[in-house]
Tab-separated table of C-alpha atoms in Angstrom:
chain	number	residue	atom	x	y	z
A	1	UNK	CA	2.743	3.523	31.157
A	2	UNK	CA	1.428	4.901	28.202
A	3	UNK	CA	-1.841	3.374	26.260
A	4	UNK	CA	-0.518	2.001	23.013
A	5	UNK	CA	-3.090	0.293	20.890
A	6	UNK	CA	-1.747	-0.541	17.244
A	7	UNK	CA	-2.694	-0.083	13.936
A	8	UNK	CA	-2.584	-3.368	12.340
A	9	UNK	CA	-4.028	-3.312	8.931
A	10	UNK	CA	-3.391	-6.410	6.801
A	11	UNK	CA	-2.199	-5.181	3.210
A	12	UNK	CA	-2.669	-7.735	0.772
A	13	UNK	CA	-1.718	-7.154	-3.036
A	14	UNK	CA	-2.856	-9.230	-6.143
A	15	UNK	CA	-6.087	-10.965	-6.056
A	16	UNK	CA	-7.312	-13.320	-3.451
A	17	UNK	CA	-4.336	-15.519	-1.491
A	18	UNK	CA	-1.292	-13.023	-1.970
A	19	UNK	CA	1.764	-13.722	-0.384
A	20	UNK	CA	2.687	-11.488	2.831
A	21	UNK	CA	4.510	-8.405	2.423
A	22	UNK	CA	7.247	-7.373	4.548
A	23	UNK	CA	5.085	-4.921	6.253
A	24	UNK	CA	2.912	-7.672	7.235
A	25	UNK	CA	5.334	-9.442	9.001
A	26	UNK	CA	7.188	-6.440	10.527
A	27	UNK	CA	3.803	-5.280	11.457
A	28	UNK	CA	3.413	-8.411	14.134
A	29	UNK	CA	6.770	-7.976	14.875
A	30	UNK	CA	6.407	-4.858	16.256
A	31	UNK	CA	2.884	-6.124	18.192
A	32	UNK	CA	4.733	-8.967	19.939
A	33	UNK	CA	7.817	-6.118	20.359
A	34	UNK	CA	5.802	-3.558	22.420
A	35	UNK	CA	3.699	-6.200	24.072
A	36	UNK	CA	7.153	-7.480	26.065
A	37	UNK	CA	7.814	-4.101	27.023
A	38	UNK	CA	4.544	-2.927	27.801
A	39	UNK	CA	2.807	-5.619	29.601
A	40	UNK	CA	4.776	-4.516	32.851
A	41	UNK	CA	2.201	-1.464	33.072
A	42	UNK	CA	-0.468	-3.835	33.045
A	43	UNK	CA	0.738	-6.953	35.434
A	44	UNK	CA	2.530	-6.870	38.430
A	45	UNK	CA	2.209	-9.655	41.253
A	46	UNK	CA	-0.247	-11.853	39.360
A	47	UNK	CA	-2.347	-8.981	39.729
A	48	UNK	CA	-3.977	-6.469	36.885
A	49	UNK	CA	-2.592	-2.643	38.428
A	50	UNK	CA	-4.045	-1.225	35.356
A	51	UNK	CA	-7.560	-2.672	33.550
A	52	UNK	CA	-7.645	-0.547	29.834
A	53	UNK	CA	-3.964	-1.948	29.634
A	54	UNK	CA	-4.670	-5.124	30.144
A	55	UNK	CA	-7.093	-5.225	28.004
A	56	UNK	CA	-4.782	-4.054	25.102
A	57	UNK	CA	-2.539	-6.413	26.462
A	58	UNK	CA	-4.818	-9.347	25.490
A	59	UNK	CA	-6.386	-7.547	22.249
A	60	UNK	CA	-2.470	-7.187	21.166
A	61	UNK	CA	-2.086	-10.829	21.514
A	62	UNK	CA	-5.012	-12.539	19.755
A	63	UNK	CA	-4.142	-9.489	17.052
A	64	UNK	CA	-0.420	-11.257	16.519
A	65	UNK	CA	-2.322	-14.591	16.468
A	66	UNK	CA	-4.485	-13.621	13.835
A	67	UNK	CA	-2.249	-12.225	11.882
A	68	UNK	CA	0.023	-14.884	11.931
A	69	UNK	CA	-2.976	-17.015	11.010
A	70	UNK	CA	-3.040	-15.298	7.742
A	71	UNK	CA	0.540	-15.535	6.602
A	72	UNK	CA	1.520	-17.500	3.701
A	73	UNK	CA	1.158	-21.358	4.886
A	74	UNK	CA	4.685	-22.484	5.974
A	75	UNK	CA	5.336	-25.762	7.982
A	76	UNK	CA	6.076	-24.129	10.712
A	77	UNK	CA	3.269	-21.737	11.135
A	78	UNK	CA	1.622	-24.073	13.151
A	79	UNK	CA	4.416	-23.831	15.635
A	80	UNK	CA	4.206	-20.269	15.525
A	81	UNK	CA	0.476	-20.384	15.923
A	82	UNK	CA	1.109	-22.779	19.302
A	83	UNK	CA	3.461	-20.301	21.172
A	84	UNK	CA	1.001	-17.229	20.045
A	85	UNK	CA	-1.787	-19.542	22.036
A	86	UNK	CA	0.763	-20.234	24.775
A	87	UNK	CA	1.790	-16.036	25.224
A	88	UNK	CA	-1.954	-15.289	24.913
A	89	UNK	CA	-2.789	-17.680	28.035
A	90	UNK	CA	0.489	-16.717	29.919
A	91	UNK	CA	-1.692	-13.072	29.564
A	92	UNK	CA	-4.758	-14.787	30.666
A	93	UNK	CA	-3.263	-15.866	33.477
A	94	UNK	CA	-1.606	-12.729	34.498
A	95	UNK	CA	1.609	-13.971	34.775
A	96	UNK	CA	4.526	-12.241	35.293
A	97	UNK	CA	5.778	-9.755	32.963
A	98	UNK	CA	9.059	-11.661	32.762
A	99	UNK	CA	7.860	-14.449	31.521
A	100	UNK	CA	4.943	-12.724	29.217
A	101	UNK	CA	8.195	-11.054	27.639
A	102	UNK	CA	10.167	-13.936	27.265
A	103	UNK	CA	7.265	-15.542	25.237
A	104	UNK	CA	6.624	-12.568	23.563
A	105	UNK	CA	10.651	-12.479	22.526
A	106	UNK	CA	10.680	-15.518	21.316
A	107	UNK	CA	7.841	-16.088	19.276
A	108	UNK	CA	9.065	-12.773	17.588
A	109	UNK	CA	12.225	-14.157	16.747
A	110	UNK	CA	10.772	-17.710	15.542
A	111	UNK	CA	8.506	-15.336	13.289
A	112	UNK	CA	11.465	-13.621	11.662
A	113	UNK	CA	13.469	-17.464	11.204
A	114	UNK	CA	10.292	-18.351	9.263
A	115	UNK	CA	9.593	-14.914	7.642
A	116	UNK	CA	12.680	-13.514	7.351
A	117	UNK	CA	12.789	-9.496	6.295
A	118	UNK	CA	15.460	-7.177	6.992
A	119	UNK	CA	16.049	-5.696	10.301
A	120	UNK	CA	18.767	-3.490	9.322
A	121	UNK	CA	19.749	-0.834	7.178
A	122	UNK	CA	21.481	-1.502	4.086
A	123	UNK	CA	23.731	1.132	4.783
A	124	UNK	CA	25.381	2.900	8.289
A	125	UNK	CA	22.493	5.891	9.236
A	126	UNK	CA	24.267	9.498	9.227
A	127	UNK	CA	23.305	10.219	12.762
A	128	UNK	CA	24.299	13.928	12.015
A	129	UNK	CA	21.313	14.048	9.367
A	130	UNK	CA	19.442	12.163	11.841
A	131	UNK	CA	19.506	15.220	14.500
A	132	UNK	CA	18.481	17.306	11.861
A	133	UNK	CA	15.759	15.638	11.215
A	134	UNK	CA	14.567	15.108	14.892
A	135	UNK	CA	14.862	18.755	15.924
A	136	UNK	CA	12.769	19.465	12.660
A	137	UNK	CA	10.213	16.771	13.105
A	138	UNK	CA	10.393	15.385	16.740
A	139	UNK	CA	11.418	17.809	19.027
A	140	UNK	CA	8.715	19.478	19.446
A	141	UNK	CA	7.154	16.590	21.482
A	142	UNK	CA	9.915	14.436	22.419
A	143	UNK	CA	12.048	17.588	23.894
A	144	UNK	CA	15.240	18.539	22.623
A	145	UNK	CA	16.896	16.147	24.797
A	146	UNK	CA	14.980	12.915	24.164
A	147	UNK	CA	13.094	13.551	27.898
A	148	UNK	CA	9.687	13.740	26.507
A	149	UNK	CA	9.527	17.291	27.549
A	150	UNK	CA	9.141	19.285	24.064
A	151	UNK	CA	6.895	22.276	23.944
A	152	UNK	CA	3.829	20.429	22.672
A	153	UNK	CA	4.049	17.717	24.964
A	154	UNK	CA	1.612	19.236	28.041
A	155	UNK	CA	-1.021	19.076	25.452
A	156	UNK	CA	-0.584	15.557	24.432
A	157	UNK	CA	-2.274	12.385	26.254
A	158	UNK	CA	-0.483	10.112	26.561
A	159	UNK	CA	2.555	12.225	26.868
A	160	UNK	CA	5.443	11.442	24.057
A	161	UNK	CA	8.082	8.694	24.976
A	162	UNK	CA	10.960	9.658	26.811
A	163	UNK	CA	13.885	8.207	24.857
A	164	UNK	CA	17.088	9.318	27.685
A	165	UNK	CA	14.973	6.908	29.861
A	166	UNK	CA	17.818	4.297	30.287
A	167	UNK	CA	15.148	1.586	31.471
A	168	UNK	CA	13.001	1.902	29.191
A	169	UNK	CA	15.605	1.842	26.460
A	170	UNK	CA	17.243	-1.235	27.547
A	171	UNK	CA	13.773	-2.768	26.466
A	172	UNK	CA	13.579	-0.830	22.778
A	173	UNK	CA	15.702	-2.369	19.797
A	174	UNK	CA	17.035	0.546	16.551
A	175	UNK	CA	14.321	-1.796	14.383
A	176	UNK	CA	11.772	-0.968	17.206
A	177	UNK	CA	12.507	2.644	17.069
A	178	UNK	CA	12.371	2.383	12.974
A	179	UNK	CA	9.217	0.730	13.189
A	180	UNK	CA	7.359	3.834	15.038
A	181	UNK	CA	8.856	6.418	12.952
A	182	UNK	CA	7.525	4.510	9.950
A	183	UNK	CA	4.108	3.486	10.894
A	184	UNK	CA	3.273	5.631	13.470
A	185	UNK	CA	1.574	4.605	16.981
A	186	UNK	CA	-1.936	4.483	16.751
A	187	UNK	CA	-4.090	5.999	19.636
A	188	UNK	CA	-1.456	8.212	20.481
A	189	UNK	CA	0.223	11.535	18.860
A	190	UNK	CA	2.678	9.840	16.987
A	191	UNK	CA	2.282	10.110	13.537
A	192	UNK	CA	3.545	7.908	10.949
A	193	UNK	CA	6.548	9.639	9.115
A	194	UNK	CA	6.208	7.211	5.555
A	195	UNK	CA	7.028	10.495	3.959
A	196	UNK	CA	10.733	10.751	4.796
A	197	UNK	CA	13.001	8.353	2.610
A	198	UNK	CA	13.904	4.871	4.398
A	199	UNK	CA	17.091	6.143	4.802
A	200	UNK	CA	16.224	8.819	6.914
A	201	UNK	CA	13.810	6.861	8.953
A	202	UNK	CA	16.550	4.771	9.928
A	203	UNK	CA	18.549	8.057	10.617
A	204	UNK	CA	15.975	9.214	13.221
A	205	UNK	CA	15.641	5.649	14.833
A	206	UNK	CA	19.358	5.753	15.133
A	207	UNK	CA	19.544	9.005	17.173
A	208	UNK	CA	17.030	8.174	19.213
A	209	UNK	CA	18.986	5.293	20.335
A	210	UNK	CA	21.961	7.850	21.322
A	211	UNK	CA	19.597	9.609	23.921
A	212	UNK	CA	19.773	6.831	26.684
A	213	UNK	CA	24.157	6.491	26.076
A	214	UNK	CA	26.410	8.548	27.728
A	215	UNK	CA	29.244	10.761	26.450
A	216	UNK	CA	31.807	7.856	26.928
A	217	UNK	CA	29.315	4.926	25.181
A	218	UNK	CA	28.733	7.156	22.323
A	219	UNK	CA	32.440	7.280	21.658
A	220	UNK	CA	32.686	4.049	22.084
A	221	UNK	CA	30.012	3.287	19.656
A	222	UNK	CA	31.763	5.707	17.182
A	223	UNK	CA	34.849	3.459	17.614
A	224	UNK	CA	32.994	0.362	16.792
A	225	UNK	CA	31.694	1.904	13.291
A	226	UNK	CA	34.814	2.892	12.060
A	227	UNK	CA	36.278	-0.443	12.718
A	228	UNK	CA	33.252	-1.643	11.293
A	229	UNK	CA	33.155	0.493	7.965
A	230	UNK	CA	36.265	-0.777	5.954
A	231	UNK	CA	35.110	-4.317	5.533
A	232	UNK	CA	31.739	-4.234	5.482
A	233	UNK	CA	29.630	-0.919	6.093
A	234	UNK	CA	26.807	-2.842	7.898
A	235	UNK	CA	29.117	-5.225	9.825
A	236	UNK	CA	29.672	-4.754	13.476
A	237	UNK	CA	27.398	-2.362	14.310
A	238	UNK	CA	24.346	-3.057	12.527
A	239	UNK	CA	24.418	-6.611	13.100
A	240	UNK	CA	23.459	-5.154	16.439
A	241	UNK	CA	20.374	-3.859	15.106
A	242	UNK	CA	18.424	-7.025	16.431
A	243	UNK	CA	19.538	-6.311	19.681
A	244	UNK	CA	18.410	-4.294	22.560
A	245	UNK	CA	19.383	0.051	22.174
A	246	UNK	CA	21.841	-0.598	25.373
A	247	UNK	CA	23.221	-3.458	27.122
């Protein structure tokens, strides 16, 4: 399992007690969102298999904690703030990564019902502009194919994701896959892509998401947006967006 250690900078904007951006919150988000997946690497059988992983593991938690700490003071932080201490001793403990990512889960999604921000595009990604835009900028690492197996990828440590991996996938939301085209994964090659338009970030993260579907899901998927697009252009399938790539 690849080392992911995030960058987690804390923008703040006016003077002294701003309120919390967007990125703030989407920034622990996406903490609490690899930390489900990734914990696996780390834990198995009560027992550490891998040390610099578990390490992040716990670093990635009291990170979340802290910067849920300095949100904007809601009435409910302090629930938030209990089930942050809660996941960080479930880590502690090395328990299983089941329940580590059902904590992890869920204080994600209490975090968004407090601090809401979008998790969806305003408008239906053009997946054809987003395979442009990953054999321009992604390819070359990722592999043609989404199997991690690009040309620069022998050179790269840890090696670039494999998005076809179906497992792996099933664990990955679109927002997720937004999230790391936008801000980048520190510690690793990934670069942050803030120079492409939102709209074409959510492009990318969309194709990506087609990697680990077969021929027939894909059509299927195609069906759903156009029964989606004539009432509302977000409806059906980007209310999925909060859900996993695959079922």
């Amino acid at each position: 399992m690849p080392q992911l250690a995030l960058a987690l900078l804390l923008g703040v904007t006016g003077l002294a007690m701003a309120a919390p951006s967007e990125t703030d919150v989407r920034r622990v988000w996406q903490i609490l969102d690899y930390l489900s997946v990734d914990y696996a690497g780390a834990v198995q059988g009560g027992k550490v298999i891998a040390q610099s992983e578990f390490d992040e593991m716990q670093e990635f938690a009291q990170t979340a904690r802290t910067k849920i700490a300095a949100l904007e003071s809601k009435p409910e932080q302090a629930a938030l703030l209990k089930e942050a201490d809660d996941l960080g001793a479930a880590i502690k403990a090395m328990g299983e990564p089941t329940q580590v990512a059902t904590l992890a889960t869920s204080l994600a999604n209490h975090l968004l019902a407090v601090y809401p921000v979008p998790l969806a595009p305003s408008a239906v990604p053009d997946v054809v502009a987003g395979a442009k835009l990953y054999a321009a900028n992604c390819a070359a690492c990722h592999g043609a194919a989404g199997h991690g197996d690009g040309p620069l990828a022998k050179q790269l440590d840890p090696k670039p994701i494999a998005f076809a991996e179906k497992d792996r996938a099933r664990q990955r939301s679109v927002f997720a896959l937004y999230q790391a085209v936008s801000q980048g994964i520190e510690g690793t090659a990934m670069p942050a892509f803030a120079q492409l338009s939102e709209q074409d970030r959510w492009a990318i993260a969309t194709y990506l998401g087609t990697f680990s579907h077969d021929a027939a899901q894909v059509a299927e998927g195609e069906k759903l947006d156009h029964r989606a697009r004539p009432s509302s252009p977000a409806g059906l399938t980007w209310s999925r967006c909060r859900s996993r790539t695959t079922s």
